Each structure stands twice: as C-alpha cells, then as structure tokens.
Short mmCIF file of C-alpha atoms and ligand atoms in Angstrom, two decimals:
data_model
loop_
_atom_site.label_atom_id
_atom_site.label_comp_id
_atom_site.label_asym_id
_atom_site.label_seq_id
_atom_site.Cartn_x
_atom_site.Cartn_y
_atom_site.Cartn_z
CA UNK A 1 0.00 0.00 0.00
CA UNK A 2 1.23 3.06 -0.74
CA UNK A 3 2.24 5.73 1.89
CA UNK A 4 0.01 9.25 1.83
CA UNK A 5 1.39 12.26 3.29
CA UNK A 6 0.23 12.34 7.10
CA UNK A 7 -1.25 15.99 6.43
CA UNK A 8 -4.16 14.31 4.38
CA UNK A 9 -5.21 12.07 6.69
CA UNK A 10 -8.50 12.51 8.07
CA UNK A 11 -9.43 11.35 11.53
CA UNK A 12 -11.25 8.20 12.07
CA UNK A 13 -14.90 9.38 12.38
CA UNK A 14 -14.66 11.48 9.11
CA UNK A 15 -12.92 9.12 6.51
CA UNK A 16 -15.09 8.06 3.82
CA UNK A 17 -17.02 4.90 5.21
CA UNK A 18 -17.46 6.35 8.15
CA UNK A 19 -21.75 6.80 8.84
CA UNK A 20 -22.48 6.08 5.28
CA UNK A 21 -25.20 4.54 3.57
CA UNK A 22 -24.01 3.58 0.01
CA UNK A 23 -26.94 1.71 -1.91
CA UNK A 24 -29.98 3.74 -0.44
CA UNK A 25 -32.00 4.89 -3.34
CA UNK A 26 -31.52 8.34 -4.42
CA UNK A 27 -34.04 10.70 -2.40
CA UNK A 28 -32.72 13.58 -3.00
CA UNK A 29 -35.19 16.14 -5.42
CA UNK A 30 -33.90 16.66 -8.92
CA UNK A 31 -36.22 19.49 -10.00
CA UNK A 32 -36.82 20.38 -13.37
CA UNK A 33 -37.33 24.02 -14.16
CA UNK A 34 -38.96 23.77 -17.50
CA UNK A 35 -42.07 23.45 -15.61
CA UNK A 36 -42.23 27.13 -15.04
CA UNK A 37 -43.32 27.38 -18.05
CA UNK A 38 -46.60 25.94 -17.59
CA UNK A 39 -48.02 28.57 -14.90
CA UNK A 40 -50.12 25.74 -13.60
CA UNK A 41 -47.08 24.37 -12.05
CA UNK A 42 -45.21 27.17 -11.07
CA UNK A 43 -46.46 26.56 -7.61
CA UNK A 44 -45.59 23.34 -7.31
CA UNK A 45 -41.89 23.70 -8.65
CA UNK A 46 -41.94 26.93 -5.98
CA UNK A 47 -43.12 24.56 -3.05
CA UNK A 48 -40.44 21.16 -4.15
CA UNK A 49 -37.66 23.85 -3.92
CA UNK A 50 -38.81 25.05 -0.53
CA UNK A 51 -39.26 21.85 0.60
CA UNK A 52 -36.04 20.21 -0.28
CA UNK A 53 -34.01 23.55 1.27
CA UNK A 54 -35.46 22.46 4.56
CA UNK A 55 -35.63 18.61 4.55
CA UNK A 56 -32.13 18.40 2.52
CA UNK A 57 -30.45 21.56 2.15
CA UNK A 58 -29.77 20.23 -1.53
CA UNK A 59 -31.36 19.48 -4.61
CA UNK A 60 -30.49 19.05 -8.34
CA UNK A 61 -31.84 20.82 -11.39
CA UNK A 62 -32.16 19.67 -14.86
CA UNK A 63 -33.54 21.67 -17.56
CA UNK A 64 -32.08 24.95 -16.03
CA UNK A 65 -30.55 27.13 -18.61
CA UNK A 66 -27.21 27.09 -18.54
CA UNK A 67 -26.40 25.76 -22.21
CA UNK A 68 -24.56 22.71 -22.39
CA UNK A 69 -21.91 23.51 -24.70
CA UNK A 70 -20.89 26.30 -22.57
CA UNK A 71 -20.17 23.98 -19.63
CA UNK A 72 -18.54 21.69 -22.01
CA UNK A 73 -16.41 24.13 -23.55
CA UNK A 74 -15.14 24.89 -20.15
CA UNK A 75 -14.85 21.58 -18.71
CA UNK A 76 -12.58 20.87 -21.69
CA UNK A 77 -10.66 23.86 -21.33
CA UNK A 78 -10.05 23.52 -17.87
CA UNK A 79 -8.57 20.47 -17.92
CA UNK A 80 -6.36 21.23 -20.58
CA UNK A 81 -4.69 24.18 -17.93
CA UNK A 82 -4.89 21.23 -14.93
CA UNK A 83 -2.72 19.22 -17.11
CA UNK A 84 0.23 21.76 -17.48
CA UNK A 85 2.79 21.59 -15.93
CA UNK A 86 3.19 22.71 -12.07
CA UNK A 87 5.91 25.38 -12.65
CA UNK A 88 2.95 26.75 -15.40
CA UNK A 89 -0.04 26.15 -12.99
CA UNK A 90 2.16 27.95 -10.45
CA UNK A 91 2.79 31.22 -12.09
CA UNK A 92 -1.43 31.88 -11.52
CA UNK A 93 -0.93 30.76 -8.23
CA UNK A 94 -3.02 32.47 -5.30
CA UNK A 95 -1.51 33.76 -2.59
CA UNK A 96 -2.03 35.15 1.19
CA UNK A 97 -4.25 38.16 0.31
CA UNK A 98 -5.70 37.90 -2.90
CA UNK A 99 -7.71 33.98 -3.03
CA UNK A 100 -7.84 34.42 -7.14
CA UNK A 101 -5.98 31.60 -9.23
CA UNK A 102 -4.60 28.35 -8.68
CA UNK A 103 -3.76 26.39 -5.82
CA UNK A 104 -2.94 22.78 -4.40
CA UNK A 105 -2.76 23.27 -0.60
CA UNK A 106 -6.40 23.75 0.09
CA UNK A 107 -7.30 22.54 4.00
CA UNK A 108 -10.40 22.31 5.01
CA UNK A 109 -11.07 22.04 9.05
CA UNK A 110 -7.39 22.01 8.94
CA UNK A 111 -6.46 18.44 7.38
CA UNK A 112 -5.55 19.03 3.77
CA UNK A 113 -7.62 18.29 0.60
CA UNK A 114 -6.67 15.53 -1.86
CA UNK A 115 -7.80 18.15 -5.09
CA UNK A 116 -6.33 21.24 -7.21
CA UNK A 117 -8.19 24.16 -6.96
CA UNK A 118 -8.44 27.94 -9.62
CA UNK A 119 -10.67 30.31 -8.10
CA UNK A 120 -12.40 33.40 -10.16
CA UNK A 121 -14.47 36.10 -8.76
CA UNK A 122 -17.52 37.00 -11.01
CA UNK A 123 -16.59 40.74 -10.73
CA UNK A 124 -13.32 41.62 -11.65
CA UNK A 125 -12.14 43.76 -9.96
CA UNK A 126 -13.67 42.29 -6.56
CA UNK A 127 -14.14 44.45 -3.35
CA UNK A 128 -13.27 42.61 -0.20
CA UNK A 129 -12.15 44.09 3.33
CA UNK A 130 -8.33 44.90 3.81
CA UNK A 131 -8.17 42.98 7.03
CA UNK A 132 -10.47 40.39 9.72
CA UNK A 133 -10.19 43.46 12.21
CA UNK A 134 -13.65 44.93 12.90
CA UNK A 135 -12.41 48.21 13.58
CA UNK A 136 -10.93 48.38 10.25
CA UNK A 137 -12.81 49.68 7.11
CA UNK A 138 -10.43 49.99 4.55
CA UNK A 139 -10.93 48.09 1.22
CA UNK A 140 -8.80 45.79 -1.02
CA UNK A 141 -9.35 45.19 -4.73
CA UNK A 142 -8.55 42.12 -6.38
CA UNK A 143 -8.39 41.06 -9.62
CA UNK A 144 -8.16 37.69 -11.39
CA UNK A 145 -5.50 35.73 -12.40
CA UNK A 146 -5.65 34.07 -16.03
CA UNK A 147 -3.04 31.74 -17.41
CA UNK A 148 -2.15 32.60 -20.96
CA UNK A 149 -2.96 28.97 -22.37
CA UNK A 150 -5.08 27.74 -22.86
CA UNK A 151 -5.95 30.81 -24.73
CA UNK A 152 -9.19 31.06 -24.45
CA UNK A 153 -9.58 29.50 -20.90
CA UNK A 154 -10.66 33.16 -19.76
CA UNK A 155 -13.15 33.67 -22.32
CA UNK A 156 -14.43 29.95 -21.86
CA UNK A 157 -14.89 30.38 -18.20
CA UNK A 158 -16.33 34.03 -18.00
CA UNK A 159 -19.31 33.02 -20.79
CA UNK A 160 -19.87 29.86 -18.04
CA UNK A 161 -19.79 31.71 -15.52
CA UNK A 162 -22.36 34.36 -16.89
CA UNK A 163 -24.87 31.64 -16.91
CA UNK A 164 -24.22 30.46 -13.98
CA UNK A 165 -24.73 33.64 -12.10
CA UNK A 166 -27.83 34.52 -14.12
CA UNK A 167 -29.23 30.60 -13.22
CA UNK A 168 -27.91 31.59 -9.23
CA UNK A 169 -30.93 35.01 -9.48
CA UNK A 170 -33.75 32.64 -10.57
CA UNK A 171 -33.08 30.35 -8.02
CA UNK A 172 -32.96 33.25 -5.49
CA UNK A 173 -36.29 34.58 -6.71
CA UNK A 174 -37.95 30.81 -6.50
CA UNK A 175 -36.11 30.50 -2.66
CA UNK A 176 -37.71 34.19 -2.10
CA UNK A 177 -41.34 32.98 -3.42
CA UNK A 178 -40.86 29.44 -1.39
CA UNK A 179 -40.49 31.44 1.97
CA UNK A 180 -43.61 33.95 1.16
CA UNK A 181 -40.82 37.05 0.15
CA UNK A 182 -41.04 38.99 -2.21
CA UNK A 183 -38.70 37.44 -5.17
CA UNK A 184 -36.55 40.19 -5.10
CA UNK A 185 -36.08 40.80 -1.70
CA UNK A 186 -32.49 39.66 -1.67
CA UNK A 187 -31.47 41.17 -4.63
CA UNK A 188 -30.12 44.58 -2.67
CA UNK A 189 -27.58 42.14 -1.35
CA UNK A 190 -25.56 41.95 -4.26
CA UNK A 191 -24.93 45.03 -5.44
CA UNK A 192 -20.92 44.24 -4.89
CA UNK A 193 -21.10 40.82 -4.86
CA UNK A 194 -17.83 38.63 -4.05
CA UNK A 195 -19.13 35.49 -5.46
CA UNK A 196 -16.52 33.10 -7.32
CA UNK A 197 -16.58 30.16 -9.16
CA UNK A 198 -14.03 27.80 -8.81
CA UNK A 199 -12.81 24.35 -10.65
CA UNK A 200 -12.04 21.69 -8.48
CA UNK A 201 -9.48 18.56 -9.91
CA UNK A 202 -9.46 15.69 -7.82
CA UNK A 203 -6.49 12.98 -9.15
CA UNK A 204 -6.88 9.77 -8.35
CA UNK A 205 -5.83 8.67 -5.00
CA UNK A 206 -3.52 5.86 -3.05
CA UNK A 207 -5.88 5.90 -0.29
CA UNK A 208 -9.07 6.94 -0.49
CA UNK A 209 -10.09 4.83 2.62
CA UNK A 210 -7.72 7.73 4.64
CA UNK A 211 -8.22 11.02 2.55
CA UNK A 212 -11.02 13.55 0.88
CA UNK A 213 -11.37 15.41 -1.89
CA UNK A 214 -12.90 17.91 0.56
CA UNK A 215 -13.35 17.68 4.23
CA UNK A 216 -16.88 17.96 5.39
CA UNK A 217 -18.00 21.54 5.82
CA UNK A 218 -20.83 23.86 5.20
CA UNK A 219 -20.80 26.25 2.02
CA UNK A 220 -20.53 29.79 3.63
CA UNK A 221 -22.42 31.39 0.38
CA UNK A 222 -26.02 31.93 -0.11
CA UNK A 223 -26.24 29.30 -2.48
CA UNK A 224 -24.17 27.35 -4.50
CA UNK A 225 -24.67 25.45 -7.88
CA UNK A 226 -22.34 22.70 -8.60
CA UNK A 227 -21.68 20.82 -12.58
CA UNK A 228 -20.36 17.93 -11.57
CA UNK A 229 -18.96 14.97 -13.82
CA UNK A 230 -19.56 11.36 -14.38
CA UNK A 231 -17.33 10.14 -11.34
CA UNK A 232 -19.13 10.99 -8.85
CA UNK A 233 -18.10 11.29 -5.10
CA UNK A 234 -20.00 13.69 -3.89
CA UNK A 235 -21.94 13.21 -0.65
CA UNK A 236 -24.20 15.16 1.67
CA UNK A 237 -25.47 14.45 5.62
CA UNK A 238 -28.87 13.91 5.98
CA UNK A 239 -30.48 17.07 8.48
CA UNK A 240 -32.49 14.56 10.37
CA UNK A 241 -29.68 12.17 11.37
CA UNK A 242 -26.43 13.07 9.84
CA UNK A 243 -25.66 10.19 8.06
CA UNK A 244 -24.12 10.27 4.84
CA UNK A 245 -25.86 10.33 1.39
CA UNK A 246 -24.14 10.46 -2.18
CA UNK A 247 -25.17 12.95 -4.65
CA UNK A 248 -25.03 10.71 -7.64
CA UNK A 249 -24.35 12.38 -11.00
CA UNK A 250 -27.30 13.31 -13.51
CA UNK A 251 -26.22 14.15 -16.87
CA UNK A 252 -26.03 18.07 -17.53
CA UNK A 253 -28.04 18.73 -13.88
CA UNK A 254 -26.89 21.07 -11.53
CA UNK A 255 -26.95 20.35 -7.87
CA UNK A 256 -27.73 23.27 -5.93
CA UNK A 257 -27.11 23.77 -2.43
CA UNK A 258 -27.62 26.02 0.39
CA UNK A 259 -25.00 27.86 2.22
CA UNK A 260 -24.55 29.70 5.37
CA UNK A 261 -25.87 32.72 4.59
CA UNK A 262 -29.09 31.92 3.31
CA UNK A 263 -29.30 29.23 6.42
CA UNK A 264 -28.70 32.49 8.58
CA UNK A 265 -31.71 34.87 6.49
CA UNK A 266 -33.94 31.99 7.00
CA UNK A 267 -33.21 31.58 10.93
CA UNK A 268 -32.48 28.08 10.24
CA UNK A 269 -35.90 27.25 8.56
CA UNK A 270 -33.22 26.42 5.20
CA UNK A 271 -30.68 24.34 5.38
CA UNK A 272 -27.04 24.57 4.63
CA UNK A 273 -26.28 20.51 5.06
CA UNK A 274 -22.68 19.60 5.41
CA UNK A 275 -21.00 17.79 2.70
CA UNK A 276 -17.71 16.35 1.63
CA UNK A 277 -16.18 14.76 -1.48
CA UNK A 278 -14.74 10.95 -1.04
CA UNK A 279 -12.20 10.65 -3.67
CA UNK A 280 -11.42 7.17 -5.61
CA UNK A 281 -8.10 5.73 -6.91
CA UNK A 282 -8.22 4.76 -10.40
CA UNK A 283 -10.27 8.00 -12.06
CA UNK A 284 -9.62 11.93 -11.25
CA UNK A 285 -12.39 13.67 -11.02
CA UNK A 286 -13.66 17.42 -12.07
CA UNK A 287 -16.30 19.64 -10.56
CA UNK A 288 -17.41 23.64 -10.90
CA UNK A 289 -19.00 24.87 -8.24
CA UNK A 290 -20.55 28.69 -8.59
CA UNK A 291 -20.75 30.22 -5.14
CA UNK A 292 -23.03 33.08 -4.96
CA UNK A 293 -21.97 35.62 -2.10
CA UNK A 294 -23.43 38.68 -1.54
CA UNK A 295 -21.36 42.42 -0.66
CA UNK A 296 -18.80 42.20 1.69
CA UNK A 297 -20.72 44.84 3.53
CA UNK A 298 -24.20 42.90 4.15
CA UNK A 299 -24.75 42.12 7.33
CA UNK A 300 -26.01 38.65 7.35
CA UNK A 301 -28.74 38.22 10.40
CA UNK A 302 -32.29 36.54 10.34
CA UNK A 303 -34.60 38.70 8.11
CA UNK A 304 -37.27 40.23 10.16
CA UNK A 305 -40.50 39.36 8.37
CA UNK A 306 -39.47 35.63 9.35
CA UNK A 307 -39.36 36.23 12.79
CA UNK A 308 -41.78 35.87 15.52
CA UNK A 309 -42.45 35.56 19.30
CA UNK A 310 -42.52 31.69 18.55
CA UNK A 311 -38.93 32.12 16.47
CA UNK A 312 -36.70 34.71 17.83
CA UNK A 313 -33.28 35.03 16.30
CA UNK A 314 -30.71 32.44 16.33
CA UNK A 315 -28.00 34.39 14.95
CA UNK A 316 -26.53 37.97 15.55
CA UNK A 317 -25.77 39.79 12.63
CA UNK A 318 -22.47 39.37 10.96
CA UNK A 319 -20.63 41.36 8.49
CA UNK A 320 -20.41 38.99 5.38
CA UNK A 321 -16.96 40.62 4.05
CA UNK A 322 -15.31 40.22 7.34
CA UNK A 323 -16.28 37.18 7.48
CA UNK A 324 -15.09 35.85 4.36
CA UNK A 325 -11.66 37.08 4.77
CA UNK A 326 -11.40 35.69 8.29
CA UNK A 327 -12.75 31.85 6.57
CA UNK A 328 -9.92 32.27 4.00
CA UNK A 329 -6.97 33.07 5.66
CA UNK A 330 -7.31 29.98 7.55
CA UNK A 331 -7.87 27.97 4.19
CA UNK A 332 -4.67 29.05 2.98
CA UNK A 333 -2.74 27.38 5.46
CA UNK A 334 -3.17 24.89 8.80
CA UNK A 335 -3.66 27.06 11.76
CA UNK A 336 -3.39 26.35 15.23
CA UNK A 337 -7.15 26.85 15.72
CA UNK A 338 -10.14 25.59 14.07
CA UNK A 339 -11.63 27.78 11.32
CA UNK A 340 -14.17 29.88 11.61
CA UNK A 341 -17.75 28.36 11.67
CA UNK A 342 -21.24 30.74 11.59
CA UNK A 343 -21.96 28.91 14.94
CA UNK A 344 -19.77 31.65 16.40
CA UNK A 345 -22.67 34.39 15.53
CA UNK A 346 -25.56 31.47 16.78
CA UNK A 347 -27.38 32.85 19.72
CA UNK A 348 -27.19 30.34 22.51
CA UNK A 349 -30.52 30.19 24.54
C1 OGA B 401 -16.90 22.75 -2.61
C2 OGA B 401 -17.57 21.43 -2.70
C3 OGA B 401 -18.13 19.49 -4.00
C4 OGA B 401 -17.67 18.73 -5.21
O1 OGA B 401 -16.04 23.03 -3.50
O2 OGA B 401 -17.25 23.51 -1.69
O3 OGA B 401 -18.27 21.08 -1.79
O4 OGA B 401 -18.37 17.80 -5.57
N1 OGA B 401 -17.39 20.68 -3.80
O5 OGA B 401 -16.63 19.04 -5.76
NI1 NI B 402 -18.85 22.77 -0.60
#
C-alpha cells in the first residue's frame, strides 16, 4: 500500500465509510425548471424547492438554462490548464491576500484536501475588506488571475460563468417565493457581490479509505450550484440524522445547495447541510461549483418578516466581508485553531 502524506489524513470518524449509507435509493429532489413554463405548475416547482431547502439543504436541477456547450467548452478547457505543468499552474498561483488563481494546498477544518483548486471572482475587480479586524474599514481590490494557455480558458470560463450567475438570481427569486418574500427581496444584497466560481481537480488517490477530496463543511455562500462529472463522489449528511448520502451524478443537472448565509436569512428554517467529497483511486475527477456571495458589507442576520415571538433570532448579525476574509486566511494554510464556523454568531438560549 502506498504511503500518503500524514497531512491528508482525516481522523477516524470522518474518513469516507465512516456513517455512510451507500446503496440507499436516491431521495434527493432533482427538479426540473422547464415546468415554469406551464403557470399551472409554477407553484408546485416553488413549493419542491422550498421543501427540499429544509428537509435536505440540496437538490439538483435539470432543464435549467445554462447551455450545455458552454459547460462543455469549459470543462474541456479547464482540464487542458490542470494538465500543465506545475511550474505553469504555479505562475497563476493564489496567494495570502488575494484567493484568485490556482492552488494545491487547500485545508479544510485544517487536514488538507486531496484536489487542485483555480478560483475566479464573477466581478473583476472584486471588493473585499483589507483585514479580519472589525475596527478596520479599509478596502482591497482584487483582480483575477488568467493563465495565458489555454488561450481562451478566460473567455471559456467568463461566458460559463455568466450563466451560472444569471441561473444563481432565478433560483434566489424561487427561494424568495418558497419562503412567502417577495422574489426580489435579496437582490439589494448583491450590489458588490464577491461570489466566485471555482474548478475543483481531484487525481486519483492511493488511499481513499484515509483522505477527501474535501473535508466535510458547510458552504458559507447563499447558495451554490455545482456541474459535476460522471465520477461521482460527492456526498451530503442527511439534516435529520447526519448520516451520509451520495449525490449521484445526472447528466447536464446542476446540484444546488444552500449555504450559510441563506441558512442564517432563513433563521435556520433552510438548510445549509454539510457535505464532503470521497475521492477514488483509479479516475480523477472534475467539478465547478458557482458560489453566490453577496457584498462584503451585508450584514447577514435573520430577516425580520421571518421572525416571531414563537422564532426569535438564532444568529446575531455578521458582516459577510469580514467574514469571508477571516474563513480564507485559515484555508490558505493549517492554523493552530479551528476555522471559523457561523456557529460563532448562533445565539445560545
Ligand atoms: C466545494 C464542494 C463538491 C464537489 O467546493 O465547496 O463542496 O463535488 N465541492 O466538488
Ligand atoms: Ni462545498
């Protein structure tokens, strides 16, 4: 058996067949959004998406949009850069203070992740706070990083991306309906938004049974919509019991999934379900998740309308940019301390 580096091993109770049920059936929704078309069902796809944001947290769409040659234009591109070279794939690497480009030493909850990463913010130049201290308000601007070949990897992935981003609103407005909002009541959120979208590589693996492609964590988006290949690996925990559940692959869907923030707006009525990707060691494997984020100046705290006597707040408000920078800085590297989670801003009653 080959030896892995000791800073990918995960502990015990999170390697991958740890709490997992592999054969269950599939439950969770794949929705499929030509049936707002027919305004005799818009209802019912407005309800399925509400109710799989609070049973699952997830759900896939087919049918959504986002052209198909456009994601296959970048999926080929992509790989073409992942195949490069390191000393090529390093000269867009990120670094400590601006998260754009590639990288390889991705930890999550401080154990490293068996996958490549290139990150690219959908505004370009992207406004994010200078520093984690409150007290300071001073602004950085980043830009992308683009490799120069594949030649038109920047083109490839900015026409993606557009979709993406447009497909990310609709969703919002259906999420808005599902919780009796107006549908644009979050757009005011995103007048600066930091989102990103970002192509994970996972290689194949020596030791799968010992490593992820991505340690289990919670997105810390709104919401995030994920193409995902054949391969599969993906897997999510069930809200009611935590155990583990694989999101198989569906030919051009796109899961979607909640993250932090939205979990947050809703007071915890949505749900932003923990997931992780178990890796395999014969095929590599490619995924593009877009991660919608809001301004870094939002303050993220239960929306008022959903509120009650019955549900008070569960969160304080947080400052979304601040928060951000704080969650990346300890990506970057291991730290001594665990990285920062939202239940930090829960309320504890
Ligand atoms: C992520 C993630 C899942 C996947 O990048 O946050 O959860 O299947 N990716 O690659
Ligand atoms: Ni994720």
């Amino acid at each position: 058996m080959e030896d892995l580096d000791p800073t990918f091993i995960q502990a015990p109770e999170h390697r991958s067949n740890s709490n997992s049920i592999p054969n269950q059936p599939e439950e969770i929704p794949v929705i499929d959004l030509s049936r707002l078309n027919d305004p005799e069902d818009i209802q019912n796809v407005i309800s399925e998406i509400g109710d799989a944001c609070e049973t699952w947290g997830f759900f896939q769409v087919i049918n959504h949009g986002v052209p198909c040659d456009a994601r296959k234009r970048v999926e080929e591109t992509v790989k073409i850069f992942f195949d490069l070279p390191m000393e090529e794939k390093t000269k867009v690497k990120r670094d400590e203070v601006n998260p754009a480009g590639y990288h390889d030493g991705e930890h999550t909850k401080n154990v490293r992740d068996w996958k490549e990463v290139f990150d690219i913010y959908f505004k370009d130049p992207m406004v994010m706070p200078f520093s984690t201290d409150p007290e300071d308000d001073r602004l950085r601007v980043v830009y992308n990083k683009w490799p120069q070949f594949p030649s038109d990897f920047r083109e490839a992935c900015q026409e993606y991306a557009g979709h993406a981003e447009k497909l990310a609103f609709r969703l919002l407005e259906l999420i808005s309906l599902s919780l009796g909002l107006p549908k644009d009541r979050f757009h005011d959120y995103f007048k600066e938004q930091m989102s990103f979208f970002r192509i994970n590589r996972y290689p194949p693996c020596p030791r799968p049974d010992l490593a992820l492609g991505v340690g289990h964590h919670k997105d810390a988006d709104v919401i995030s919509l994920l193409a995902q290949d054949e391969v599969g690996g993906l897997q999510i925990s069930r809200r009611s019991d935590g155990v583990w559940f694989p999101i198989k692959p569906v030919p051009n869907a796109l899961v979607i999934n909640i993250g932090n923030c939205m979990e947050g707006w809703t007071n915890d009525k949505y749900w932003s379900a923990e997931h992780r990707v178990v890796v395999n060691s014969t095929r590599e494997r490619y995924s593009i998740p877009f991660f919608l984020l809001p301004s870094h100046d939002v303050e993220v705290k239960p929306l008022e309308e959903l509120l009650s006597p019955e549900n008070p707040p569960r969160y304080k408000g947080y400052k979304y940019g601040k928060f951000y920078v704080s969650r990346n800085r300890s990506d970057f590297k291991k730290l001594e301390i665990q990285n920062i989670q939202i239940d930090e801003f829960k309320i504890v009653t």
